[in-house]
JSON list of C-alpha atoms in Angstrom, two decimals:
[
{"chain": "A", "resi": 293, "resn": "UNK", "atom": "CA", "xyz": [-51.17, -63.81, -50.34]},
{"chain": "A", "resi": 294, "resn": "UNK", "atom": "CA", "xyz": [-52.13, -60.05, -49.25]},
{"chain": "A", "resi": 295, "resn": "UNK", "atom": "CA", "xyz": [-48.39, -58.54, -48.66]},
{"chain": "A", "resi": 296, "resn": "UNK", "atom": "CA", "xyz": [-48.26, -56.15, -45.64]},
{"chain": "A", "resi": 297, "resn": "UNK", "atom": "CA", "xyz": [-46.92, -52.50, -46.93]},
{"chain": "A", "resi": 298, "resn": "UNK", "atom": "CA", "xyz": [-45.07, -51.04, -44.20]},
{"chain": "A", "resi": 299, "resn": "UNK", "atom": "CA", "xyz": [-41.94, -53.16, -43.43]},
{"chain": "A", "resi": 300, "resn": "UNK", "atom": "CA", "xyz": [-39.81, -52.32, -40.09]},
{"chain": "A", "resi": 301, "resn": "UNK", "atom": "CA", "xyz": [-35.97, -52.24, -40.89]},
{"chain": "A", "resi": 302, "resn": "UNK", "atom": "CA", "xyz": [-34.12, -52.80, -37.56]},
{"chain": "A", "resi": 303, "resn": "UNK", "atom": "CA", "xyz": [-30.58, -52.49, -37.29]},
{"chain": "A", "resi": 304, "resn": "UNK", "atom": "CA", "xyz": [-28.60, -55.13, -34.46]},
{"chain": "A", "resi": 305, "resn": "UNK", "atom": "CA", "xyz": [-24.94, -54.41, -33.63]},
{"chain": "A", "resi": 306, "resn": "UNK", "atom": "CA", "xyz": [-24.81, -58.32, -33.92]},
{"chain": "A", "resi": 307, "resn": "UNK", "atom": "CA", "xyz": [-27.15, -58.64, -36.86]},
{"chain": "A", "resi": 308, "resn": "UNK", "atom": "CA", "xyz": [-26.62, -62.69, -37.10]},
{"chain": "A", "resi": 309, "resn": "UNK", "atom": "CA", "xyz": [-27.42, -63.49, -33.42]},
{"chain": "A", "resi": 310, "resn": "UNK", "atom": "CA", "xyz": [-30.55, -60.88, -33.60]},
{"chain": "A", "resi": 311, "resn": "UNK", "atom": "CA", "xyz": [-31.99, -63.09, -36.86]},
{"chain": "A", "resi": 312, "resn": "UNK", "atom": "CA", "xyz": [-31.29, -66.41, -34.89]},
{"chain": "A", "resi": 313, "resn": "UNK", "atom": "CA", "xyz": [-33.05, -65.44, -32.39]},
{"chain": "A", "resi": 314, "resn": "UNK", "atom": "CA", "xyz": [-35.67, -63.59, -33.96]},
{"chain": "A", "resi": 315, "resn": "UNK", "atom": "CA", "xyz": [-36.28, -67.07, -36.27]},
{"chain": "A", "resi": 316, "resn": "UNK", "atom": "CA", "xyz": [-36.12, -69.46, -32.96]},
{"chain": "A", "resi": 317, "resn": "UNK", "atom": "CA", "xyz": [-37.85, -66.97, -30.21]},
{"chain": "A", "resi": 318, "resn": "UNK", "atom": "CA", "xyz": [-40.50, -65.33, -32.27]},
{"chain": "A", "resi": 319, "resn": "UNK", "atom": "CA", "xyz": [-40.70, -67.73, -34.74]},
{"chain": "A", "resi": 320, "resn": "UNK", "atom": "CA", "xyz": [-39.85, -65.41, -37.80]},
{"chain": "A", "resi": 321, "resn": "UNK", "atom": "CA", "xyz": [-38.45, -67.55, -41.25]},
{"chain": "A", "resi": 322, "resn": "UNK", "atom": "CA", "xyz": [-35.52, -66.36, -43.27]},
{"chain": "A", "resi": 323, "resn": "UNK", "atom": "CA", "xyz": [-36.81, -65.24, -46.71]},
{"chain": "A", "resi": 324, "resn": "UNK", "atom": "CA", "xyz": [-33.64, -63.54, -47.40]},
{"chain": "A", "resi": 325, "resn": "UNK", "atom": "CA", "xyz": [-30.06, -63.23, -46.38]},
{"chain": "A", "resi": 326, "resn": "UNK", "atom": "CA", "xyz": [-27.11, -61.35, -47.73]},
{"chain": "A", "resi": 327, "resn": "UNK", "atom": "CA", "xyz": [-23.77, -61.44, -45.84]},
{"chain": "A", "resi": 328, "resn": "UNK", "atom": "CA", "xyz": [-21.89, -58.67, -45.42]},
{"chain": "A", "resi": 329, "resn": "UNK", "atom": "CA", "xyz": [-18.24, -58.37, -44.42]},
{"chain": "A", "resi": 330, "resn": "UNK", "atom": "CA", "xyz": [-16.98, -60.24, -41.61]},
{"chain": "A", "resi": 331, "resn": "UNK", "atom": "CA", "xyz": [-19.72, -61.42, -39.34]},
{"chain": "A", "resi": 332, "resn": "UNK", "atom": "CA", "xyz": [-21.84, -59.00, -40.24]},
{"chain": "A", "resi": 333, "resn": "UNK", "atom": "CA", "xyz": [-25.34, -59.12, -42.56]},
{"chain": "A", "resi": 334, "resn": "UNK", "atom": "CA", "xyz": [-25.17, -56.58, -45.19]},
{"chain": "A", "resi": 335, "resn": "UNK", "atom": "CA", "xyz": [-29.56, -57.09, -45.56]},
{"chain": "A", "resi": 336, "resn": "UNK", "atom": "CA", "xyz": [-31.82, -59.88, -44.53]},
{"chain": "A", "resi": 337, "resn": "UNK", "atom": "CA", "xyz": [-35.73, -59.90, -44.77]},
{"chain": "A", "resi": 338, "resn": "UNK", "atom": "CA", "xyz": [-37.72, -62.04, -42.39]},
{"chain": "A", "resi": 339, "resn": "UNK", "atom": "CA", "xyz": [-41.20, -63.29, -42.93]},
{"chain": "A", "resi": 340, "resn": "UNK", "atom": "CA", "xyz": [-43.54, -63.78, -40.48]},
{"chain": "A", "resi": 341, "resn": "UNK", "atom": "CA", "xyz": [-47.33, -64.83, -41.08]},
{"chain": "A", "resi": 342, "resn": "UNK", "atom": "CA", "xyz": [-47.82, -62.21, -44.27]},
{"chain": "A", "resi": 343, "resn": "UNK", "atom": "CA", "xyz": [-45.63, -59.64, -42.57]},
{"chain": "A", "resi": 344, "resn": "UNK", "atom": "CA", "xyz": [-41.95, -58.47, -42.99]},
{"chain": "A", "resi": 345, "resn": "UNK", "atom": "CA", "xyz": [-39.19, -56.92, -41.24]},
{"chain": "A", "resi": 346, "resn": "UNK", "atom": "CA", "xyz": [-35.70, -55.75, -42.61]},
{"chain": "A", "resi": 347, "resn": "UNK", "atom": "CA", "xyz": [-32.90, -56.65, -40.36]},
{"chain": "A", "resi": 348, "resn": "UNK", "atom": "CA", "xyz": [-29.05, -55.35, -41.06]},
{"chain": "A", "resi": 349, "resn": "UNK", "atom": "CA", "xyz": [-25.56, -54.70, -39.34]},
{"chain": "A", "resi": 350, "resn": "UNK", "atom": "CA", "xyz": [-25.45, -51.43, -37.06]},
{"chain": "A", "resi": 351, "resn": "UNK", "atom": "CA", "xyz": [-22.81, -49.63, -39.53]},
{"chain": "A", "resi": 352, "resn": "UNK", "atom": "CA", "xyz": [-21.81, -46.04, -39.85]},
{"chain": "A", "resi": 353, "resn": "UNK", "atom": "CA", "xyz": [-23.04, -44.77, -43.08]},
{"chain": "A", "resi": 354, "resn": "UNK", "atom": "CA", "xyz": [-25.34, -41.70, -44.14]},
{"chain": "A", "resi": 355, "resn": "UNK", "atom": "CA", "xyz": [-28.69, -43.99, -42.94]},
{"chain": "A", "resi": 356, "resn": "UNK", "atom": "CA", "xyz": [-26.63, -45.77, -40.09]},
{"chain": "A", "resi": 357, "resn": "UNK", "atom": "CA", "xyz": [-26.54, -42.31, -38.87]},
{"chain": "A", "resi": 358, "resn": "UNK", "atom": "CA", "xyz": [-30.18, -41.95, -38.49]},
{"chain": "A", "resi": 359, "resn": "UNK", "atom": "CA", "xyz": [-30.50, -45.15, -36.35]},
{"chain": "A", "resi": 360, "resn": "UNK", "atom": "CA", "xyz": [-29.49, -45.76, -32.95]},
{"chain": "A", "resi": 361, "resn": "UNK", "atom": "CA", "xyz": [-30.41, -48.56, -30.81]},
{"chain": "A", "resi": 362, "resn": "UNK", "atom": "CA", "xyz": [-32.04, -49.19, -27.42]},
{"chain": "A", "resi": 363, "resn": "UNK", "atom": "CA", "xyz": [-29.01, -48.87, -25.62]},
{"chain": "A", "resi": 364, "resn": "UNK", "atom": "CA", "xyz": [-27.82, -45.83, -27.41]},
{"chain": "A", "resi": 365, "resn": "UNK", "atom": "CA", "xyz": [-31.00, -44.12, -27.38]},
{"chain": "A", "resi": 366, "resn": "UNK", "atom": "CA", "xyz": [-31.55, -44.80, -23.39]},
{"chain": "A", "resi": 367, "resn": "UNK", "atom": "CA", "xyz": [-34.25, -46.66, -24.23]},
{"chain": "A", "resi": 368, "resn": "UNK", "atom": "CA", "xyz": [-36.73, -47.85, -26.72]},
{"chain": "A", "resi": 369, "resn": "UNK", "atom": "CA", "xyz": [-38.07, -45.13, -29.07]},
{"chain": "A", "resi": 370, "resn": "UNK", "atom": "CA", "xyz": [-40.52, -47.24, -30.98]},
{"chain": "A", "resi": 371, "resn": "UNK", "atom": "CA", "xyz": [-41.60, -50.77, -30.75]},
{"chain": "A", "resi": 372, "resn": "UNK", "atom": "CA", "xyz": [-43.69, -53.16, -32.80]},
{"chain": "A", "resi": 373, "resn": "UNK", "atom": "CA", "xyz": [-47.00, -55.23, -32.23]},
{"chain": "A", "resi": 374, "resn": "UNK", "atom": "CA", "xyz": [-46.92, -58.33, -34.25]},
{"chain": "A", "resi": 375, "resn": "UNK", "atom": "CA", "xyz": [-50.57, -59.89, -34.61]},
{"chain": "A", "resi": 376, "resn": "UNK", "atom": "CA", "xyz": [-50.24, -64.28, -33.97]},
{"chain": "A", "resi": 377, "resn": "UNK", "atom": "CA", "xyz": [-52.56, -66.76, -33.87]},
{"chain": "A", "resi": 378, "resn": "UNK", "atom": "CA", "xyz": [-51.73, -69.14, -31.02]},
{"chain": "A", "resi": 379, "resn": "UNK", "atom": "CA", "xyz": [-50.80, -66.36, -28.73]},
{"chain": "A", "resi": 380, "resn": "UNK", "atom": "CA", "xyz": [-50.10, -69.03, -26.08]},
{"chain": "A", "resi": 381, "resn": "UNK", "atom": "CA", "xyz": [-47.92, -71.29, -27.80]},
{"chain": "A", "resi": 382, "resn": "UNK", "atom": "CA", "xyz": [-46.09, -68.02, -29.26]},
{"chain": "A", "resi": 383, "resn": "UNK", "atom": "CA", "xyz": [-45.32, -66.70, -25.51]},
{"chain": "A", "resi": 384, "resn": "UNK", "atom": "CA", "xyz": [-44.40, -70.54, -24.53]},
{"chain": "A", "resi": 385, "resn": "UNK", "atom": "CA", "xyz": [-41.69, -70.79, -27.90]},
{"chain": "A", "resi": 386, "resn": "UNK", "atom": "CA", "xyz": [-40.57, -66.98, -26.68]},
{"chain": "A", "resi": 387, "resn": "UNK", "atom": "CA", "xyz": [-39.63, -67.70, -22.90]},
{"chain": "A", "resi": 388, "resn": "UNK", "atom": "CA", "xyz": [-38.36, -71.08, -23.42]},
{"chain": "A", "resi": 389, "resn": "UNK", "atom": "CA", "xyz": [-35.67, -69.25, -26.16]},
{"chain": "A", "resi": 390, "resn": "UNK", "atom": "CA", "xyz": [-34.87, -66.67, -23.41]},
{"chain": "A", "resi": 391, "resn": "UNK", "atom": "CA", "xyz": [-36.98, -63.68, -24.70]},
{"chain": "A", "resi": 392, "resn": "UNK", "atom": "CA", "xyz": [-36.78, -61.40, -21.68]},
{"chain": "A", "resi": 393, "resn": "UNK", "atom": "CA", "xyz": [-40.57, -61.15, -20.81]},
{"chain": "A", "resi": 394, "resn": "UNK", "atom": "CA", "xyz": [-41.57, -57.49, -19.82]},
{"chain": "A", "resi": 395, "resn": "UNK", "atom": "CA", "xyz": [-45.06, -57.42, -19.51]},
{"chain": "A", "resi": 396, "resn": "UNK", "atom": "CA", "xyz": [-47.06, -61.64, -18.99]},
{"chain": "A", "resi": 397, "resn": "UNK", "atom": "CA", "xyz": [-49.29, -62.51, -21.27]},
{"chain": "A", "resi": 398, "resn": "UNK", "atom": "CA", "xyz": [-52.62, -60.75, -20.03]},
{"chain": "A", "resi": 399, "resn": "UNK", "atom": "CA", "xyz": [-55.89, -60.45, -21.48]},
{"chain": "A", "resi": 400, "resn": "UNK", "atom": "CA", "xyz": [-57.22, -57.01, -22.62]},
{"chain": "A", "resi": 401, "resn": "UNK", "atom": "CA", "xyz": [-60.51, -56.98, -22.45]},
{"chain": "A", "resi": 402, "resn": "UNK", "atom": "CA", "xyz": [-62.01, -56.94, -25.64]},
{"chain": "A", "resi": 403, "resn": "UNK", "atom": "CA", "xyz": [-58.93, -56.80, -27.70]},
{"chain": "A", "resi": 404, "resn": "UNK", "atom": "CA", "xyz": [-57.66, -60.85, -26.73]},
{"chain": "A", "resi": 405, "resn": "UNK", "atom": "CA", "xyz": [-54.46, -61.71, -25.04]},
{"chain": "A", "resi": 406, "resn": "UNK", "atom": "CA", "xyz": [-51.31, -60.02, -25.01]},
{"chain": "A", "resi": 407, "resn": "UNK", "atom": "CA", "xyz": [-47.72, -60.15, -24.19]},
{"chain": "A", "resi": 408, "resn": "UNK", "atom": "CA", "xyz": [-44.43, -57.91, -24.41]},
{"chain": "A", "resi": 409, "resn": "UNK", "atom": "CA", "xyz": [-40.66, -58.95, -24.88]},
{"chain": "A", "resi": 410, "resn": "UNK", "atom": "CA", "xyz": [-37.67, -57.36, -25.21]},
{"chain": "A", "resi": 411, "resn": "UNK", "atom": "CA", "xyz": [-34.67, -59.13, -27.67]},
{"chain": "A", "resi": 412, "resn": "UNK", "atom": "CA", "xyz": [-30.99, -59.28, -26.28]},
{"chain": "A", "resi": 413, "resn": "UNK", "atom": "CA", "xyz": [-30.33, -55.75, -28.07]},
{"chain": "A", "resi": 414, "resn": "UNK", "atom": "CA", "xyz": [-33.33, -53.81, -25.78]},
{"chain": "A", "resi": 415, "resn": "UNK", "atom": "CA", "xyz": [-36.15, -53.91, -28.61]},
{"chain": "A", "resi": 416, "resn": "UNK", "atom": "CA", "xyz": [-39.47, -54.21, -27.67]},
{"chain": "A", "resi": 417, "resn": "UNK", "atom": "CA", "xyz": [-42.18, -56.20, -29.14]},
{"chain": "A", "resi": 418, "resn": "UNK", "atom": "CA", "xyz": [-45.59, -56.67, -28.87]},
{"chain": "A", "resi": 419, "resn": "UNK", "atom": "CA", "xyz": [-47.50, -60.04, -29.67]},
{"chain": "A", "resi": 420, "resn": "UNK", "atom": "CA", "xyz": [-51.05, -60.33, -29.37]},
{"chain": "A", "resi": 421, "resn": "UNK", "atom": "CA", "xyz": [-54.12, -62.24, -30.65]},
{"chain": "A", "resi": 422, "resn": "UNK", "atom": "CA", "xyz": [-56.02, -58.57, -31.32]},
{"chain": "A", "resi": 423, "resn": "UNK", "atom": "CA", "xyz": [-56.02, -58.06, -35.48]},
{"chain": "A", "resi": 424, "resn": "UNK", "atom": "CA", "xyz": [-56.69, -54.65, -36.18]},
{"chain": "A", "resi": 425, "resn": "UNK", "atom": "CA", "xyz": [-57.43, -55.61, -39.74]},
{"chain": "A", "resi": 426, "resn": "UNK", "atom": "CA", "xyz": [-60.17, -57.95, -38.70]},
{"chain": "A", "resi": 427, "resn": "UNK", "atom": "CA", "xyz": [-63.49, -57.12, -40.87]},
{"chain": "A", "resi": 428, "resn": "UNK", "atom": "CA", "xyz": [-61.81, -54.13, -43.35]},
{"chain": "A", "resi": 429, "resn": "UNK", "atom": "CA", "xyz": [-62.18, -54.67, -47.05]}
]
C-alpha cells in the first residue's frame, strides 16, 4: 500500500470526542491510540483510505505553543481536502453524525463533486471525488 508522506497533526481541546467523531462522521479508523492523563490523548494516528492524520490533546508545551485552534485563532488558518470515493455516501454518513455542513455537496466542473464541513472544534474539511494524484507515476 503506497503510504501518503505528509501527515496533518491536529490538536482538539477534547482530543477523545474529536477522534469519535472523526471515526463515525468522516469515517476515519483508529490505527493508533495512546492515552494521556486524565481524559486526555497523549497521540493517536487515524487512517483513512492510504492517508493519515495525527490527532492529540491541546496542551501547553514548547509545540502546544505553536498551535492554536479555530476558536483561538478567530478562525480557520488552514484546512484539509480529503480525496473519497463515494462522495455521496461520505456527505450522507457526515450530516447524519452532525458534521456542520458549510458549503453542499456541489459539482465542480471538471474536478467531480465536492463538499465542506466543519468538526465541533471549528476545523474545516474538504471531501471531494477530485484525486489530484490521478495519472502521476
Amino acid at each position: 500500500m503506497a503510504r501518503a508522506p505528509i501527515i496533518p497533526a491536529i490538536r482538539y481541546r477534547d482530543a477523545p470526542a474529536a477522534i469519535e467523531f472523526l471515526c463515525e462522521a468522516f469515517g476515519f479508523v483508529r490505527h493508533l491510540v495512546v492515552p494521556g492523563e486524565g481524559d486526555t490523548i497523549a497521540h493517536a494516528q487515524l487512517r483513512l483510505g492510504h492517508g493519515m492524520i495525527m490527532v492529540g490533546s491541546a496542551r501547553e508545551d514548547e509545540f502546544g505553543a505553536l498551535n492554536v485552534g479555530p476558536a483561538q485563532a478567530g478562525g480557520v488558518t488552514q484546512s484539509a481536502y480529503v480525496v473519497v470515493e463515494a462522495i455521496e455516501a461520505h456527505y450522507a454518513r457526515a450530516k447524519a453524525h452532525g458534521a456542520e455542513i458549510v458549503m453542499d455537496l456541489e459539482d465542480q466542473g471538471g474536478r467531480g463533486p465536492l463538499y465542506v464541513a466543519r468538526d465541533p472544534e471549528g476545523h474545516v474539511w474538504s471531501f471531494g471525488s477530485y484525486d489530484p494524484w490521478a495519472g502521476v507515476e
